Short mmCIF file of C-alpha atoms in Angstrom, two decimals:
data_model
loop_
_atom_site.label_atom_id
_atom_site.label_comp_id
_atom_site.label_asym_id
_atom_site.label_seq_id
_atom_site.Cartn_x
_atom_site.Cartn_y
_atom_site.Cartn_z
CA UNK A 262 4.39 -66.01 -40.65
CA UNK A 263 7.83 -64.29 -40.95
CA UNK A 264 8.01 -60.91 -38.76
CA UNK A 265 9.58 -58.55 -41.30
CA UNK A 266 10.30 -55.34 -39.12
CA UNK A 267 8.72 -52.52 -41.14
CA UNK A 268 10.71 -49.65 -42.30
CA UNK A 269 13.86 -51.31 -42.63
CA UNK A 270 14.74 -51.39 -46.43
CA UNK A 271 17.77 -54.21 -46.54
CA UNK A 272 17.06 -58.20 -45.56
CA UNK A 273 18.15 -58.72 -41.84
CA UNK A 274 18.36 -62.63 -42.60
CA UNK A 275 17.95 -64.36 -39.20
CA UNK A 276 21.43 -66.09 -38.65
CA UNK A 277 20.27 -68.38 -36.14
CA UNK A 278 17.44 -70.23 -37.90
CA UNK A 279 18.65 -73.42 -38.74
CA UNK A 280 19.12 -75.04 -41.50
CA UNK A 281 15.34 -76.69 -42.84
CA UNK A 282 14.56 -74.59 -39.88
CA UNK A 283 11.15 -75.09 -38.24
CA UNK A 284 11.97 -72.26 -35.50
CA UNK A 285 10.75 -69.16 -36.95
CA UNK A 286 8.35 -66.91 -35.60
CA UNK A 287 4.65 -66.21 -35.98
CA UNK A 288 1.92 -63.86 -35.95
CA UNK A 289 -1.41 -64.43 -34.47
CA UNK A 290 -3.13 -63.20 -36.93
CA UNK A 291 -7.34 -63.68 -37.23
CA UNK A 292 -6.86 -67.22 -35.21
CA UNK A 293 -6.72 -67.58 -31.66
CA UNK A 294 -4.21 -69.87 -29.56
CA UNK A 295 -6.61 -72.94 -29.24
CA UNK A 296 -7.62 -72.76 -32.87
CA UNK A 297 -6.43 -76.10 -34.50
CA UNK A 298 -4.07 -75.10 -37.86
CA UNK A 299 -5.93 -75.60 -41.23
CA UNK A 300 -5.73 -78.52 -43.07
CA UNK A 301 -4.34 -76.98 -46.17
CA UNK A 302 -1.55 -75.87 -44.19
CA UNK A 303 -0.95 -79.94 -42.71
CA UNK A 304 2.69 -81.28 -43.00
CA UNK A 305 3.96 -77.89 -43.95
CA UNK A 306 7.54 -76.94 -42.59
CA UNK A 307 7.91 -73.55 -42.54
CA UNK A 308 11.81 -72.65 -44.08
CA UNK A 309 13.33 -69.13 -43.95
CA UNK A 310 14.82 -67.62 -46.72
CA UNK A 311 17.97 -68.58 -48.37
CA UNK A 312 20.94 -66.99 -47.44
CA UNK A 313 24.27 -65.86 -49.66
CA UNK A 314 27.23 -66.64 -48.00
CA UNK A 315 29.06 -64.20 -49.81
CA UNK A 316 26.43 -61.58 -49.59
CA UNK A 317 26.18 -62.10 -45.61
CA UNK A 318 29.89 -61.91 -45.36
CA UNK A 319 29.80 -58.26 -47.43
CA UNK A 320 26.87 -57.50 -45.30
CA UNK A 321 28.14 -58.37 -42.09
CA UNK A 322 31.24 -56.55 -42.45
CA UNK A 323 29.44 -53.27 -43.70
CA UNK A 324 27.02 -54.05 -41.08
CA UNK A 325 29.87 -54.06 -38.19
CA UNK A 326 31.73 -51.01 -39.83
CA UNK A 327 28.32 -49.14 -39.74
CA UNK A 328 27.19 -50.00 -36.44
CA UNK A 329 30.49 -49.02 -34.87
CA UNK A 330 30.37 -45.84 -36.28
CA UNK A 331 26.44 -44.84 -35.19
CA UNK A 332 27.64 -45.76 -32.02
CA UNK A 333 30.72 -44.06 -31.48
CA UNK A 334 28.77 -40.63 -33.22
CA UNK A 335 26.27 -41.70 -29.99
CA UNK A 336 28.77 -41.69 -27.68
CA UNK A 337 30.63 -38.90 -28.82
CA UNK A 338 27.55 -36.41 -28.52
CA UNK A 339 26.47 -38.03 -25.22
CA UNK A 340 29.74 -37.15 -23.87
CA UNK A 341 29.84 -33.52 -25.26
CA UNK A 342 26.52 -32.86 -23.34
CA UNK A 343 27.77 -34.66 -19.88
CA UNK A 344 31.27 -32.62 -20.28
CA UNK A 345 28.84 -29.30 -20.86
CA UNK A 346 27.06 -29.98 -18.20
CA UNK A 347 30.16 -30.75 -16.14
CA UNK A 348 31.74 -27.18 -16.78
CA UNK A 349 28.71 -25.44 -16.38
CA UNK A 350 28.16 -26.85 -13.08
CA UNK A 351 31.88 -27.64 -11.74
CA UNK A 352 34.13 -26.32 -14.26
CA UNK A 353 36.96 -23.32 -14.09
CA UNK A 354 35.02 -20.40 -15.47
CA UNK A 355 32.00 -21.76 -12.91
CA UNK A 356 34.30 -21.16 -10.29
CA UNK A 357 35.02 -17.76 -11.20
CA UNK A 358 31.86 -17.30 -11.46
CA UNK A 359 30.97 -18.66 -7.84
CA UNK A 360 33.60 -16.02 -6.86
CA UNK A 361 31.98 -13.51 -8.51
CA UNK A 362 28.50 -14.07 -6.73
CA UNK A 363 30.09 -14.12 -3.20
CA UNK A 364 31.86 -11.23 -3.45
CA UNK A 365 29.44 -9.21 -5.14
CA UNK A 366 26.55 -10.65 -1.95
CA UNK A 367 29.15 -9.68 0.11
CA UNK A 368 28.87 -6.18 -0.62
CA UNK A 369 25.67 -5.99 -0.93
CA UNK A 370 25.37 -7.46 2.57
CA UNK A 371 27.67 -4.67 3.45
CA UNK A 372 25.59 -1.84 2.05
CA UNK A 373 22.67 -3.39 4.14
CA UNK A 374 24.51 -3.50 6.61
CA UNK A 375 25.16 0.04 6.81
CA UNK A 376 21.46 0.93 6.18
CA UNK A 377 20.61 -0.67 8.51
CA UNK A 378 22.94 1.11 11.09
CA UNK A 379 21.85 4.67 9.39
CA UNK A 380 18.00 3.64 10.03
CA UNK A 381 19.43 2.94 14.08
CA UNK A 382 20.78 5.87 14.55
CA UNK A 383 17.95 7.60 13.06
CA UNK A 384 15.81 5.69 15.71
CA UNK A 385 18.24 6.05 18.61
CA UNK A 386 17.44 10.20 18.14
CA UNK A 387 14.03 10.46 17.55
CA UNK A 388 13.49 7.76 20.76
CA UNK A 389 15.73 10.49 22.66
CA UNK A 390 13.92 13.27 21.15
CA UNK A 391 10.44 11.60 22.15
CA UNK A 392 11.35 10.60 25.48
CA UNK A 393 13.02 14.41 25.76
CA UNK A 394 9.36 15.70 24.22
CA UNK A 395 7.90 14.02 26.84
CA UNK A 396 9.64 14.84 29.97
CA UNK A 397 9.17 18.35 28.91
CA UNK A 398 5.41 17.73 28.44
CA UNK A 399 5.31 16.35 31.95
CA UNK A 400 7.08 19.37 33.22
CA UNK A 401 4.85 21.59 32.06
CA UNK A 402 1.61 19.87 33.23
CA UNK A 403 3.40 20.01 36.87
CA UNK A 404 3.93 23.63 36.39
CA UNK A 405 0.68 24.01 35.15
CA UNK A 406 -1.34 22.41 38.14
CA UNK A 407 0.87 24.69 40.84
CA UNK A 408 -0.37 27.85 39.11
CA UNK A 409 -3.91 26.81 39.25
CA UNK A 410 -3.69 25.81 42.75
CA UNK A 411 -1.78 29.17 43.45
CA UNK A 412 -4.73 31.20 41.75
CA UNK A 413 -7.49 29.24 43.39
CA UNK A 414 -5.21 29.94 46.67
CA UNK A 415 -5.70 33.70 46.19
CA UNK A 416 -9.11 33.48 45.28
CA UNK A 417 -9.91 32.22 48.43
CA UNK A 418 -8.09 34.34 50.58
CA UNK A 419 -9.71 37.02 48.67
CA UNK A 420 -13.14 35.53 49.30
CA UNK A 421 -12.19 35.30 53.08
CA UNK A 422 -11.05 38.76 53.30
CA UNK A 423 -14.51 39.98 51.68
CA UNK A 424 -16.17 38.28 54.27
CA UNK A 425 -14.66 39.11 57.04
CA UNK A 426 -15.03 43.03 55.90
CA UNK A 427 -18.71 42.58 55.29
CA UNK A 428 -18.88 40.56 58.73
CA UNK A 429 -18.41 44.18 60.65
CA UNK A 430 -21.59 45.55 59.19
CA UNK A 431 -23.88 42.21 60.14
CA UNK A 432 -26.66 42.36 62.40
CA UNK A 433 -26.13 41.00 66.07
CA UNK A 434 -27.78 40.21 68.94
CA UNK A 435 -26.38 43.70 70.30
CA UNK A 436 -26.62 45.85 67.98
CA UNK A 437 -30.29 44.18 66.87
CA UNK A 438 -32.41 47.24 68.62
CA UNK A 439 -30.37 49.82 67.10
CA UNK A 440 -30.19 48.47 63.94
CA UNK A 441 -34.38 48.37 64.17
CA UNK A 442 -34.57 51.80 65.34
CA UNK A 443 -31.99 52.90 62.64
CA UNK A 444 -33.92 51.18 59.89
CA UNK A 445 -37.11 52.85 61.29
CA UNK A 446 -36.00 56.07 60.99
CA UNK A 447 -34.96 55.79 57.87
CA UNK A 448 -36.93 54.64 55.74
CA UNK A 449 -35.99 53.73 51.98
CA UNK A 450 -38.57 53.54 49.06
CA UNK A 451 -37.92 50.61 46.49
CA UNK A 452 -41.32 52.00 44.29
CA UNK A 453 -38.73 52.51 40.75
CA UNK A 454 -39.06 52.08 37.16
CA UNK A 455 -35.93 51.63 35.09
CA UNK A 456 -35.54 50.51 31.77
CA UNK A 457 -33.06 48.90 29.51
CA UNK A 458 -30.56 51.73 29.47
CA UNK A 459 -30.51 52.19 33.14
CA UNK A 460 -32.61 55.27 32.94
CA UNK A 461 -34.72 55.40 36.70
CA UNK A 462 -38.14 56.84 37.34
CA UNK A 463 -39.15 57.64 40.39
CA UNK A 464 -42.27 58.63 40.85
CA UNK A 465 -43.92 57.21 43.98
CA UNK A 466 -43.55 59.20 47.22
CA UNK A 467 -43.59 56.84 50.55
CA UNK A 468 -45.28 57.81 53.05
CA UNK B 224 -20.10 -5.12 -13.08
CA UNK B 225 -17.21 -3.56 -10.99
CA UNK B 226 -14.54 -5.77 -9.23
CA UNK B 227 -14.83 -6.47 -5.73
CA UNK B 228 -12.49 -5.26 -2.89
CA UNK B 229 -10.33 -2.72 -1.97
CA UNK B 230 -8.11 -1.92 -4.90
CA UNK B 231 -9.10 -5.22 -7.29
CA UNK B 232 -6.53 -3.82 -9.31
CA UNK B 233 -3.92 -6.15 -7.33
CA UNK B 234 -5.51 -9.67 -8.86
CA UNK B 235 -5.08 -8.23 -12.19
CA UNK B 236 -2.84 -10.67 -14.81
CA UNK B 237 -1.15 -7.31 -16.06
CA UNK B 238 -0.18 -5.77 -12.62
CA UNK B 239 0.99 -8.99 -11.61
CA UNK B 240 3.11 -9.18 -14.45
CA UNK B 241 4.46 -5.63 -13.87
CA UNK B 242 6.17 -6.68 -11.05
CA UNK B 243 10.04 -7.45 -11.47
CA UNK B 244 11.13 -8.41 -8.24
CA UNK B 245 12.73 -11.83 -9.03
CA UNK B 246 15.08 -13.57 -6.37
CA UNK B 247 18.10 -14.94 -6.62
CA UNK B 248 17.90 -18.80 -6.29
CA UNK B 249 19.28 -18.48 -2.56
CA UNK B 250 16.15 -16.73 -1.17
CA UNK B 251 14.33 -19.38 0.04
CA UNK B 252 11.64 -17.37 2.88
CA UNK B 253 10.93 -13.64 3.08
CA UNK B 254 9.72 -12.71 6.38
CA UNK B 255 7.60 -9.29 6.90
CA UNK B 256 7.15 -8.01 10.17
CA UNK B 257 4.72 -5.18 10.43
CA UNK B 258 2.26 -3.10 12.83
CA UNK B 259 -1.85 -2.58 11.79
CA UNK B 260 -1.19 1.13 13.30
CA UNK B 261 1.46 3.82 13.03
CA UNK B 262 2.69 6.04 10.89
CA UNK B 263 6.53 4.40 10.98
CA UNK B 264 5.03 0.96 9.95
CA UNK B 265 3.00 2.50 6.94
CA UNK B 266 5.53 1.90 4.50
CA UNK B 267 5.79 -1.52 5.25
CA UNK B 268 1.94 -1.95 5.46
CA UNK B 269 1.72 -0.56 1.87
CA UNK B 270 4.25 -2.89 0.54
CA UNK B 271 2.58 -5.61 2.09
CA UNK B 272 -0.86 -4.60 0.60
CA UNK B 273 0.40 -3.93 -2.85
CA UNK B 274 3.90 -5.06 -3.89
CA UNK B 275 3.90 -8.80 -1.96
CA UNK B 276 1.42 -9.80 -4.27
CA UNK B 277 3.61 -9.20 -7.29
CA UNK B 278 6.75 -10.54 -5.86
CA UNK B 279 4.54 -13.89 -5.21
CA UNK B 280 3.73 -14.07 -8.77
CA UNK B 281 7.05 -14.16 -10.14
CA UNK B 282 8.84 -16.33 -7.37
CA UNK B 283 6.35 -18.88 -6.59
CA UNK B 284 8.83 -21.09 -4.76
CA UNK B 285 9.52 -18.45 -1.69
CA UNK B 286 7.73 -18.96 1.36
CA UNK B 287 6.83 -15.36 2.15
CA UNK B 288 5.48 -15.00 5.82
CA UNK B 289 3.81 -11.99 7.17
CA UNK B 290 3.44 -10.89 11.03
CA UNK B 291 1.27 -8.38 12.31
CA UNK B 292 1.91 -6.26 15.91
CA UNK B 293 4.58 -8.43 16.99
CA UNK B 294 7.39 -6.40 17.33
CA UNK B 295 7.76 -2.10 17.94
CA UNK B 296 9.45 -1.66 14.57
CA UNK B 297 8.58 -2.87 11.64
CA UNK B 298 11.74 -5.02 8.93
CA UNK B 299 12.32 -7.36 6.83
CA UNK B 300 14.02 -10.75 6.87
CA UNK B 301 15.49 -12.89 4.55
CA UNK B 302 16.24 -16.41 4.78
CA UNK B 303 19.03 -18.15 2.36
CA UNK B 304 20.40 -21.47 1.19
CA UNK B 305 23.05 -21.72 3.04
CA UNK B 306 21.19 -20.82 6.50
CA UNK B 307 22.31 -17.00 6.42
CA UNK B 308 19.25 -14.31 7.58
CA UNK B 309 19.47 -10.82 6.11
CA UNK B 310 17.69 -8.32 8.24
CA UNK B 311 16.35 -5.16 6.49
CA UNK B 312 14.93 -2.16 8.60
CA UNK B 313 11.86 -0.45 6.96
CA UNK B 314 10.75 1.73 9.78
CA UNK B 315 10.00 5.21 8.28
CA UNK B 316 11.00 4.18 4.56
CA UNK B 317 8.19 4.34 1.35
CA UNK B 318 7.32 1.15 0.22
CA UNK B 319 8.50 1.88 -3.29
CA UNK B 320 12.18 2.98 -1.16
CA UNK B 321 11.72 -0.57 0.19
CA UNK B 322 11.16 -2.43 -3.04
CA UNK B 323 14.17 -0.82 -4.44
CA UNK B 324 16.05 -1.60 -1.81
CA UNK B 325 15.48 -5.21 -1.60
CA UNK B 326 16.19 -5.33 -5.28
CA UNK B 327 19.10 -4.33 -5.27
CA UNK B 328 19.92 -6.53 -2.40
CA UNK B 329 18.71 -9.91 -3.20
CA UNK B 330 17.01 -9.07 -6.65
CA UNK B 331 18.47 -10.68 -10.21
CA UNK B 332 20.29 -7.96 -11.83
CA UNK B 333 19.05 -7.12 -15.51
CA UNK B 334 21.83 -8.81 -17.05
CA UNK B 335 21.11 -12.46 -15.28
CA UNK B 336 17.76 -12.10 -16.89
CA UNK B 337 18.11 -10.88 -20.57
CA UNK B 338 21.07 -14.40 -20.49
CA UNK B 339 18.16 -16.54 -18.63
CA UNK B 340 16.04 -15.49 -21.01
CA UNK B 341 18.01 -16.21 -24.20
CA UNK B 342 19.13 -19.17 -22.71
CA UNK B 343 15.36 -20.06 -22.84
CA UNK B 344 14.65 -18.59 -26.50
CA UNK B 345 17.42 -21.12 -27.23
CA UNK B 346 15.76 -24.42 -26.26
CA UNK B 347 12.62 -23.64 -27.82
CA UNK B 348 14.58 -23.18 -31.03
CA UNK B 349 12.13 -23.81 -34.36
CA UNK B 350 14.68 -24.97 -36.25
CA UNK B 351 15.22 -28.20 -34.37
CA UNK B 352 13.42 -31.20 -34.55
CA UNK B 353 13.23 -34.30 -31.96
CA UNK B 354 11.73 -35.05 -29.15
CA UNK B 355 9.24 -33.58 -27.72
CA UNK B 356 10.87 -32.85 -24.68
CA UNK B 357 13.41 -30.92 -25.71
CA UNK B 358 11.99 -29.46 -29.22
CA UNK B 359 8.33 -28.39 -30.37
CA UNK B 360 8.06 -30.04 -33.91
CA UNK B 361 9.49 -34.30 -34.16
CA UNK B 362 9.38 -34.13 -37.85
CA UNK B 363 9.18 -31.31 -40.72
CA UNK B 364 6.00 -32.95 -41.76
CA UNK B 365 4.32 -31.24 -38.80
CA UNK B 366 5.28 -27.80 -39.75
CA UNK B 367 2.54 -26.57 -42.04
CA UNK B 368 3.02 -25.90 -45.21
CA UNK B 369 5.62 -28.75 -45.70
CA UNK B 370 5.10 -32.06 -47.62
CA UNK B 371 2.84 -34.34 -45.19
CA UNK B 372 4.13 -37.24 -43.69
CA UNK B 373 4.20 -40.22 -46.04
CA UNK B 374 2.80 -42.48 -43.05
CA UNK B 375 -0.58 -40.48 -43.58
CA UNK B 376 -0.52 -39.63 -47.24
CA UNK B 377 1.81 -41.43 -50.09
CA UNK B 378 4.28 -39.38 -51.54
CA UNK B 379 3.76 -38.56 -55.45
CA UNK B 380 5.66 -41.20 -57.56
CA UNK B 381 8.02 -38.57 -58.79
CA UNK B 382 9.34 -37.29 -55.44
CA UNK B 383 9.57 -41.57 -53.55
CA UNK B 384 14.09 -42.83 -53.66
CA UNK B 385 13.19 -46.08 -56.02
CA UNK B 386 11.33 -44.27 -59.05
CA UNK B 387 14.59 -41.65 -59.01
CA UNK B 388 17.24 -44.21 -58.44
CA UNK B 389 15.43 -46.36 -61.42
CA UNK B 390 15.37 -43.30 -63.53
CA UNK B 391 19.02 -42.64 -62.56
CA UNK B 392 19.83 -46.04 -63.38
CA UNK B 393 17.83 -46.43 -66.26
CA UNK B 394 19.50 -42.98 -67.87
CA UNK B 395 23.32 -44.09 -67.47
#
């Protein structure tokens, strides 16, 4: 069977069949390869179909004419995208462009740059003023634990001094019998009643 | 049935979407160096928690890395194309201060976007037809509302080249 390309309206003649031709190709179709061909079909030589001479000369030359144009249209737009992409990518307003970019990072890096310095300084002073805070703070626990010793100092010494005054009026082994016969002679009577607002009864006599 | 986690609102499409942080195509790793306590590193600890998400979302291709208690202060830091490493100090700012800031810095300025964008309305154009790569529709036939395609359904006699050309030929 001839292999007539579908969608293509004018006769594409094939040029290299020869002539009586018995090379033309086939479709499978509802046989498979091993089937043997029907016997109708025995002795048949397939031909292709006639060709003009004149009409393939018109056609080839209209062909050729048409062909080169399609492909020159082809190469034409295939071109203007390459060269597009070209100048985007590599081309003299890219460039400027480039330029552009790296100046504008550049002072943007600059800008940072300069924060960033601000933000040390700001650092740098409030380390100082902690460190500052802190010897202060130490200072003032130092000064702190002197003037508790000193107090606690002058407690003692007052504590000592008490003593020492109440340590003339103690009881020895000398003055034990006078002290007996003083407390003898006078004697003192604890029988009181006193209330909440320090109001004393007495009432008991000793005797 | 509430969302779980502190602040769900973060894996939300539309506060995603809010975020328009975009980087220029240099940034290639953001680096966040930040302390769990403090109150210099809570700017920094906010931005992590709520604006690194967003900046994710719309530049998928940057590595962003986050440390925590490695270093006294907390900053930023940048890593570009061309090997240069922009360092950004954050101790003591607001995290909205900080977004700002590295906007401006390393950010896509409006303009770069509204052209991106065009230049993105443009190859999703309607009106052109081809492959599918580069266009939405092949043929007109696809577009509803236009004749079908004759591979599917014939066209009506009237409307097919040969009746017209016969009619043509047949009037003159």
């Amino acid at each position: 069977m001839f292999q007539v390309a579908g969608g293509r309206a004018l006769p594409v003649a094939r040029l290299l069949a020869p002539r009586g031709g018995a090379r033309v190709e086939s479709v499978r179709g509802r046989k498979s390869r091993s089937d043997p061909p029907a016997r109708s079909k025995e002795g048949r030589i397939k031909v292709p179909p006639p060709v003009d001479p004149v009409e393939m000369v018109v056609l080839k030359e209209r062909f050729t004419e048409y062909q080169l144009i399609m492909r020159a249209l082809r190469l034409e737009f295939k071109e203007e995208v390459l060269r597009k992409k070209y100048e985007e990518e590599t081309g003299s307003l890219a460039e400027e462009r480039a330029r552009q970019e790296a100046q504008e990072h550049q002072i943007l890096m600059a800008w940072n740059d300069a924060e960033n310095l601000r933000m040390l300084k700001l650092r740098q002073l409030r380390v100082q003023k902690e460190t500052e805070e802190a010897e202060h703070m130490k200072q003032e626990v130092i000064l702190q634990r002197e003037q508790e010793m000193q107090t606690f100092i002058q407690e003692k010494e007052q504590e000592i001094l008490q003593l020492q005054e109440e340590a003339k009026n103690f009881i020895t082994l000398e003055n034990l019998d006078e002290r007996i016969e003083a407390a003898l002679d006078n004697p003192r009577n604890y029988n009181y009643a006193i209330d909440r607002e320090g109001r004393v009864v007495r009432r008991t006599v000793l005797n | 049935m509430p969302m779980k986690g502190r602040f769900p609102i973060r894996r939300t499409l539309e506060y995603l979407q809010k975020g328009d942080l975009i980087f220029k195509n240099q940034v290639k790793i953001m680096t966040v160096n930040y302390n769990t306590s403090g109150e210099l590193s809570e700017g920094a600890r906010k931005f992590v928690f709520f604006n690194i998400p967003q900046i994710q979302y719309a530049n998928p291709w940057v590595q962003l890395v986050m440390f925590k208690n490695m270093t006294p202060s907390p900053f930023l830091k940048f890593y570009l194309n061309d090997g240069e490493q922009v360092l950004v100090d954050v101790e003591g700012k607001d995290h909205q201060r900080i977004m700002q800031h590295v906007k401006k810095i390393l950010g896509k300025s409006e303009e770069v976007l509204h052209i991106e964008a065009l230049a993105k309305m443009q190859e999703s154009n309607p009106a052109n037809f081809g492959p599918k790569k580069y266009c939405l529709k092949e043929c007109i036939c696809e577009v509803e509302g236009q004749v079908p395609c004759p591979g599917t359904t014939p066209l009506p006699k009237e409307l097919t080249g040969k009746y017209r050309t016969r009619m043509a030929a047949s009037q003159e």
